[in-house]
mmCIF file of C-alpha atoms and ligand atoms in Angstrom:
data_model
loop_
_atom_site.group_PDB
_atom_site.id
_atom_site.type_symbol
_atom_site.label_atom_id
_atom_site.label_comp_id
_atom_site.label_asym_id
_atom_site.label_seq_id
_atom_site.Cartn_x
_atom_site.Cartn_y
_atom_site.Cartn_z
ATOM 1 C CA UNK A 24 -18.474 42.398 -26.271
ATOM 2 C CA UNK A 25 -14.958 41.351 -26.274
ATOM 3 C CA UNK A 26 -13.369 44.229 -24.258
ATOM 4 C CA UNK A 27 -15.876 43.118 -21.325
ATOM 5 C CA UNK A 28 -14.810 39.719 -21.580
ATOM 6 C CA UNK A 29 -11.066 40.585 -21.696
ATOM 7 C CA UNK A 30 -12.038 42.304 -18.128
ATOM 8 C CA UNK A 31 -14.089 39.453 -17.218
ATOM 9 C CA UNK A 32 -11.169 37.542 -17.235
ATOM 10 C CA UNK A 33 -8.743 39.765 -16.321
ATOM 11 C CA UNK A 34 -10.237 40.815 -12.696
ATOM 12 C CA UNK A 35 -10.737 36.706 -12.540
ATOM 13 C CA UNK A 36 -7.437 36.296 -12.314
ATOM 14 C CA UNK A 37 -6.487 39.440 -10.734
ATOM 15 C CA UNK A 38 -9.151 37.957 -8.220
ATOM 16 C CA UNK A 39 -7.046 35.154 -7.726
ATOM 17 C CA UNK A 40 -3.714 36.201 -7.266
ATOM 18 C CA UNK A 41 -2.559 36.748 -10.620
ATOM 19 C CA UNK A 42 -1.089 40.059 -10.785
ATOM 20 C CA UNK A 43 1.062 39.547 -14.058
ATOM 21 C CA UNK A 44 -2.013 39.037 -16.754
ATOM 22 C CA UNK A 45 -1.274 39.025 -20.689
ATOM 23 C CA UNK A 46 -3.577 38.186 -23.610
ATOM 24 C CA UNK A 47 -1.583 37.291 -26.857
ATOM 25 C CA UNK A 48 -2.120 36.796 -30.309
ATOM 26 C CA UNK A 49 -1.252 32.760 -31.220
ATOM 27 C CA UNK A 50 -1.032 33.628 -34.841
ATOM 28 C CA UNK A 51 1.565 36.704 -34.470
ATOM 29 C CA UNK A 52 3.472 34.946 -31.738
ATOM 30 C CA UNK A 53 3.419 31.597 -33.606
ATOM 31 C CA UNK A 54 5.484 33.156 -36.629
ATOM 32 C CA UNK A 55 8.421 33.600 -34.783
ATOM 33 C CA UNK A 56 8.494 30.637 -33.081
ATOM 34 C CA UNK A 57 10.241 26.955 -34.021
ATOM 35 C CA UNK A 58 7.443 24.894 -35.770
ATOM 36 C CA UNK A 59 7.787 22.526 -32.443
ATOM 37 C CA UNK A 60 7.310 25.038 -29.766
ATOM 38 C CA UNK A 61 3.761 26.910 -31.763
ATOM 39 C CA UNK A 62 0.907 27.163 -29.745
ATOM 40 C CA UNK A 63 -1.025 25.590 -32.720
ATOM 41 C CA UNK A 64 0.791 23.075 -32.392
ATOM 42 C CA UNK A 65 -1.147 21.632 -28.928
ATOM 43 C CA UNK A 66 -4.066 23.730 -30.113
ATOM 44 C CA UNK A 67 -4.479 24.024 -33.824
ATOM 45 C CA UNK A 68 -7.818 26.197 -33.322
ATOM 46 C CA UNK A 69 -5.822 28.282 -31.000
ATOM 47 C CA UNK A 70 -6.200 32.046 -31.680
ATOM 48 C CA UNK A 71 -5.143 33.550 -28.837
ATOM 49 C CA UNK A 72 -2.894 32.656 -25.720
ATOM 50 C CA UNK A 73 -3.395 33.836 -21.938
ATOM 51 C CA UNK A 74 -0.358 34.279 -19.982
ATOM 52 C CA UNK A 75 -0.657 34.167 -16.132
ATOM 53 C CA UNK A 76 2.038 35.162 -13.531
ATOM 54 C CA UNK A 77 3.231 36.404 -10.400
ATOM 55 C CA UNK A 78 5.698 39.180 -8.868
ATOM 56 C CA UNK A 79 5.546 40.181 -5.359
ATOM 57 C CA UNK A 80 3.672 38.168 -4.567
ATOM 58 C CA UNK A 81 3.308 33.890 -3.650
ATOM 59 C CA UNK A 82 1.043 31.503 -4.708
ATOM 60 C CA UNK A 83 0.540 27.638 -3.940
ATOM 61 C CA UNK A 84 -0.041 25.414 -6.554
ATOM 62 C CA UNK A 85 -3.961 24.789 -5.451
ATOM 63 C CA UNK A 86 -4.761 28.315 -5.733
ATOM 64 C CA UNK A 87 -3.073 28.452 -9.470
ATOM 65 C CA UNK A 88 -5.242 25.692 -10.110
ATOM 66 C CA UNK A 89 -8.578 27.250 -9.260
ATOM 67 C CA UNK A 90 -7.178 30.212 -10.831
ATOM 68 C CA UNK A 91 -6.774 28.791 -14.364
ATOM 69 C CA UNK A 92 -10.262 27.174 -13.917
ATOM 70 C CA UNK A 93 -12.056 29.987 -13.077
ATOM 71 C CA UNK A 94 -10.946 31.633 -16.046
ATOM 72 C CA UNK A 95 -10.917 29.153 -17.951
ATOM 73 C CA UNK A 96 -14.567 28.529 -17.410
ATOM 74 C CA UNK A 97 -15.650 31.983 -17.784
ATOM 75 C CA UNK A 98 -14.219 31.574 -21.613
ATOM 76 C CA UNK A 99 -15.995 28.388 -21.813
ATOM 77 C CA UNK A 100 -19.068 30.064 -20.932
ATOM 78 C CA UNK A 101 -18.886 32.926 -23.412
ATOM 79 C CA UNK A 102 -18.204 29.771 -25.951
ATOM 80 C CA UNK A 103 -14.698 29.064 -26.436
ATOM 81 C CA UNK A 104 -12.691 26.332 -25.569
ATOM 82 C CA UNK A 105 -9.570 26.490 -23.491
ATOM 83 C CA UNK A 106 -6.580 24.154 -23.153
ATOM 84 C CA UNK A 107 -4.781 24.459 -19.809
ATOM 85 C CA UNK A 108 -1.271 24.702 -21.709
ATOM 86 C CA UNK A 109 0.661 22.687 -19.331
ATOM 87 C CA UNK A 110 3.520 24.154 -20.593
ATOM 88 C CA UNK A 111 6.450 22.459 -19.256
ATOM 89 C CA UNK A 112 4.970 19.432 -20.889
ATOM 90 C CA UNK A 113 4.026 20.853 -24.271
ATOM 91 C CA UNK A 114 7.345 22.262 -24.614
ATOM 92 C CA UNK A 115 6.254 25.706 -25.100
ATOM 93 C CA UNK A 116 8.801 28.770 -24.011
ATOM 94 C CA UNK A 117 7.634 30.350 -20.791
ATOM 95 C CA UNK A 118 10.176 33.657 -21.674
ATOM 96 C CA UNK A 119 9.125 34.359 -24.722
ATOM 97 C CA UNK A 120 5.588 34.020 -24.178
ATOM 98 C CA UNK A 121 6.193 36.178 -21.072
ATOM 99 C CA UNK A 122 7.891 38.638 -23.811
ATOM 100 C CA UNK A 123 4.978 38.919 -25.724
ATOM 101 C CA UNK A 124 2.617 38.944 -22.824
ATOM 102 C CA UNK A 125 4.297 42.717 -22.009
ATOM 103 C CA UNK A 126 6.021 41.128 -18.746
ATOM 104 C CA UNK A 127 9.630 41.816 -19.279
ATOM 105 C CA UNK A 128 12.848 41.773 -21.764
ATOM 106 C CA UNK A 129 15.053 38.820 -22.076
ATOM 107 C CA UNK A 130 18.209 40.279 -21.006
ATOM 108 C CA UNK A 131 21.189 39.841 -23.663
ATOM 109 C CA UNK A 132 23.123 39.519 -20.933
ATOM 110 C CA UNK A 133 22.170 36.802 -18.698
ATOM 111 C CA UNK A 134 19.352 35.944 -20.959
ATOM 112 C CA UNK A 135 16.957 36.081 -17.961
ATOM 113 C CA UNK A 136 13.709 37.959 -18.134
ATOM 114 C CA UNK A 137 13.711 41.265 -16.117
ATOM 115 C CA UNK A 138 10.726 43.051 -15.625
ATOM 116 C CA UNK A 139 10.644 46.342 -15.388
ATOM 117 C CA UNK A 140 9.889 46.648 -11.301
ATOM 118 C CA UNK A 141 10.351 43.669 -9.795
ATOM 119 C CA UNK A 142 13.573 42.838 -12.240
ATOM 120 C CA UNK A 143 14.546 38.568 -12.585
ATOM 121 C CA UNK A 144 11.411 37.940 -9.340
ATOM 122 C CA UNK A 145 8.768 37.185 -11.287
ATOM 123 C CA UNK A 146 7.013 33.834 -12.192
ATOM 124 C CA UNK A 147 4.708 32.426 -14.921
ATOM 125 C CA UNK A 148 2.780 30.222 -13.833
ATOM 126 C CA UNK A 149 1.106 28.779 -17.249
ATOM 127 C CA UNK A 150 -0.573 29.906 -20.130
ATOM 128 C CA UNK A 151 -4.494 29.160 -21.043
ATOM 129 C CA UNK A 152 -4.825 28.817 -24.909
ATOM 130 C CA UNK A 153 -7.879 29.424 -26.305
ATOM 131 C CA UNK A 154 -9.815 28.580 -29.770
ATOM 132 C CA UNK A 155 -10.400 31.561 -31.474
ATOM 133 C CA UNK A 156 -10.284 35.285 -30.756
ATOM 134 C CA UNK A 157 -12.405 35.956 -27.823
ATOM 135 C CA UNK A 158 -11.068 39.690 -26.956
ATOM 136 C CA UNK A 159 -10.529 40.788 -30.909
ATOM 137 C CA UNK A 160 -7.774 41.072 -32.782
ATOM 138 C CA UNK A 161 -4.790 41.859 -29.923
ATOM 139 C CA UNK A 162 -1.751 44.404 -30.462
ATOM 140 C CA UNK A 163 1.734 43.997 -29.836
ATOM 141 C CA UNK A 164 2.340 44.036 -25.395
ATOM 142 C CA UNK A 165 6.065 43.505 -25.719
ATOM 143 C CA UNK A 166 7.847 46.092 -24.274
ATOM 144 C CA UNK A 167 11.292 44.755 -25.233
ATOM 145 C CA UNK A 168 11.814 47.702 -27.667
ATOM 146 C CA UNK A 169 11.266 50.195 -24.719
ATOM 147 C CA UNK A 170 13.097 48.497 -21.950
ATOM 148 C CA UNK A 171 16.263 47.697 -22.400
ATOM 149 C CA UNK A 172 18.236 48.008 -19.066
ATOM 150 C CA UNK A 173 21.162 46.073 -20.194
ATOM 151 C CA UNK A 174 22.057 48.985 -22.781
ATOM 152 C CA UNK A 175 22.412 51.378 -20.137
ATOM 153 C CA UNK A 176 23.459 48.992 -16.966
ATOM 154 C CA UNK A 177 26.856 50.668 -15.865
ATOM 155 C CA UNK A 178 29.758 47.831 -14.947
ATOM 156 C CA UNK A 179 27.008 45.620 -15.965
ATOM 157 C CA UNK A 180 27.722 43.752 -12.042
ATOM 158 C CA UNK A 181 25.583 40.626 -13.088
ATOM 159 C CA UNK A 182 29.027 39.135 -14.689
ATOM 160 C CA UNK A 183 31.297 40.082 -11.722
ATOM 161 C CA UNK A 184 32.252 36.502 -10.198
ATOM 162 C CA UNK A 185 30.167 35.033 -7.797
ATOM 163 C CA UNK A 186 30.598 35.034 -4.320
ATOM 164 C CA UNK A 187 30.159 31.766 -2.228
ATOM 165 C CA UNK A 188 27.331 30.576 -1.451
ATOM 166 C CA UNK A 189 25.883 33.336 -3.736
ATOM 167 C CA UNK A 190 26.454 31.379 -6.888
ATOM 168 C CA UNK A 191 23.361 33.004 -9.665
ATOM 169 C CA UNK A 192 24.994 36.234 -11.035
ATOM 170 C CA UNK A 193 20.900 37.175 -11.338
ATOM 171 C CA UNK A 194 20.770 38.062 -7.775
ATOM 172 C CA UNK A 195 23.431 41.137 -8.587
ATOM 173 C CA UNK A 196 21.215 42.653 -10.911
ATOM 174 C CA UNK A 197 20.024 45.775 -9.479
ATOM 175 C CA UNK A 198 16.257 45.768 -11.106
ATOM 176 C CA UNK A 199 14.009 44.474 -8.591
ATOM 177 C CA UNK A 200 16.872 43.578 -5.869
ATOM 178 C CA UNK A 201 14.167 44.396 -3.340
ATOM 179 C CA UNK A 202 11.455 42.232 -4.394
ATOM 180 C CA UNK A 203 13.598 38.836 -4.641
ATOM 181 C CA UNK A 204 12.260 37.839 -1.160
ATOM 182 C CA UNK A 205 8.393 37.947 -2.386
ATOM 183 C CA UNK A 206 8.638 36.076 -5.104
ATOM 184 C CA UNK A 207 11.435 33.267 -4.447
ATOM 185 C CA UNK A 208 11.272 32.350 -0.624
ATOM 186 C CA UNK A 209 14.186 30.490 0.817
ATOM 187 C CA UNK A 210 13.812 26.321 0.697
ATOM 188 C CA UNK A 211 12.351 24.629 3.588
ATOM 189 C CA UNK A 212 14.822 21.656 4.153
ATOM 190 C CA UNK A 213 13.145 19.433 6.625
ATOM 191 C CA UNK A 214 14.369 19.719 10.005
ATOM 192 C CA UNK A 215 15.160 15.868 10.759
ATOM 193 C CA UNK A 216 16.651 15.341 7.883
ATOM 194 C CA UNK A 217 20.559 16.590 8.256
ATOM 195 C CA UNK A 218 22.406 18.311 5.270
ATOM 196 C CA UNK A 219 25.595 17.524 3.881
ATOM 197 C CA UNK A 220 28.085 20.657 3.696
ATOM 198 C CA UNK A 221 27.478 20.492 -0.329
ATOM 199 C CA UNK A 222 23.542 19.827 -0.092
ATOM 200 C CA UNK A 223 23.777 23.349 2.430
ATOM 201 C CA UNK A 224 25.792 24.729 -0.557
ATOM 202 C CA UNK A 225 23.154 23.962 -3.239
ATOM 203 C CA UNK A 226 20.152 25.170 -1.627
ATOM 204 C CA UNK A 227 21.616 28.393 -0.634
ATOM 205 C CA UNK A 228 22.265 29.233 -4.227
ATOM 206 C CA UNK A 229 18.876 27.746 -5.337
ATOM 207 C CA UNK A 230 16.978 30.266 -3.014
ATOM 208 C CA UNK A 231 18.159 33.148 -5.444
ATOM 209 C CA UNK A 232 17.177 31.601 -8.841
ATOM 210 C CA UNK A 233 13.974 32.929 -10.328
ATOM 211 C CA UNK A 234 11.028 30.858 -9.993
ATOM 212 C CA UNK A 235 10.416 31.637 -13.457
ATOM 213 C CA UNK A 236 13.713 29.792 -14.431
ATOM 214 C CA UNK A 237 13.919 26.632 -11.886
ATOM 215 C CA UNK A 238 11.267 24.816 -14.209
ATOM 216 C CA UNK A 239 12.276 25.581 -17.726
ATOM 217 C CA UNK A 240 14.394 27.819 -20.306
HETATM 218 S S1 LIG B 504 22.961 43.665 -13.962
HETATM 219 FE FE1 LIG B 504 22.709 45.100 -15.680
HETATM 220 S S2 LIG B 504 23.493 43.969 -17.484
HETATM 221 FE FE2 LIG B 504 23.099 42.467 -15.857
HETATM 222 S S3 LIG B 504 21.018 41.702 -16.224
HETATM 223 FE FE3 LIG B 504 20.843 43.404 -14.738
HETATM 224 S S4 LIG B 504 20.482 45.239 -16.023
HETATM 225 FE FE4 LIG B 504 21.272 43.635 -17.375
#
């Protein structure tokens, strides 16, 4: 049965760490996407597209690993193959398949995806495609027709100019301003290793960008 596999999988990942989970449908996503960035383009069998992230909470990369393996063998199992995206190297667009996972809106504003709790903190960590259709024909997740904060943000203080060392106008957004801390810890800088006034500089502002949004636009 499809819906038990789509639980399967989910509470695999859930298991995990994985608390933002979202199925999508290759071929729906696919025709709104540039012909370079389509999922069938590193899968051509690809039917349907697993999106797995974080807010609130932190995980290391080794546990992300076992993660996408643990899910991605439970697919294999019920017969269908699975390509670890990889996205960063395949090009694909972590916010818009975030979009159409359900996670968030891209805000016309900054352009940054907020989610609807936990605002800008949030992280995708990669995307499992998979031949076929294992959970049925999936509908629509987005919620970027429902939630549009920027419509209704008043003074709209993401554009008021920064304040040194607070460069990212992100961190002024008030969705999620008290969840920043779970999901986008301050930098270690290694303690024998001294740090040039401007090097301090930088990796005070880095500590506020969005995990989601270090790696890739
Ligand atoms: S501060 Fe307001 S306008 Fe700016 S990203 Fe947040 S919700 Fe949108």
């Amino acid at each position: 049965m499809p819906s038990t596999l789509l639980a399967d999988v989910r509470h695999l990942a859930a298991a995990v760490g994985f608390d933002l989970f979202g199925p999508v449908d290759a071929a729906t996503f696919d025709a709104c996407q540039p012909r370079d960035q389509r999922l069938t383009r590193v899968l051509p069998r690809c039917g349907t597209a697993i999106v797995l992230g974080t807010a609130g909470v932190q995980l290391d990369s080794h546990t992300v690993e076992v993660g996408l393996q643990r899910v991605s063998d439970r697919l294999r199992v019920a017969g269908h193959r699975t390509v670890i995206a990889g996205t960063r190297a395949h090009k694909l667009s972590f916010p818009r398949l975030a979009d159409a996972a359900g996670f968030g809106t891209v805000s016309p504003v900054t352009g940054l995806l907020l989610h609807p709790k936990f605002g800008p903190w949030l992280r995708v960590h990669d995307v499992l495609l998979v031949e076929g259709r294992p959970f049925g024909q999936l509908g629509d997740a987005s919620i970027s027709d429902s939630f549009q904060p920027c419509c209704k943000c008043d003074g709209q203080p993401c554009l008021e100019p920064p304040q040194a060392p607070v460069l990212d106008p992100v961190v002024k957004c008030p969705i999620g301003k008290d969840h920043h801390c779970h999901s986008a810890p301050p930098l270690q800088w290694p303690a024998h290793m001294p740090m040039s006034p401007m090097t301090r500089f930088a990796v005070s502002a880095l500590r506020f960008v969005p995990q989601l949004f270090r790696f890739r636009r």
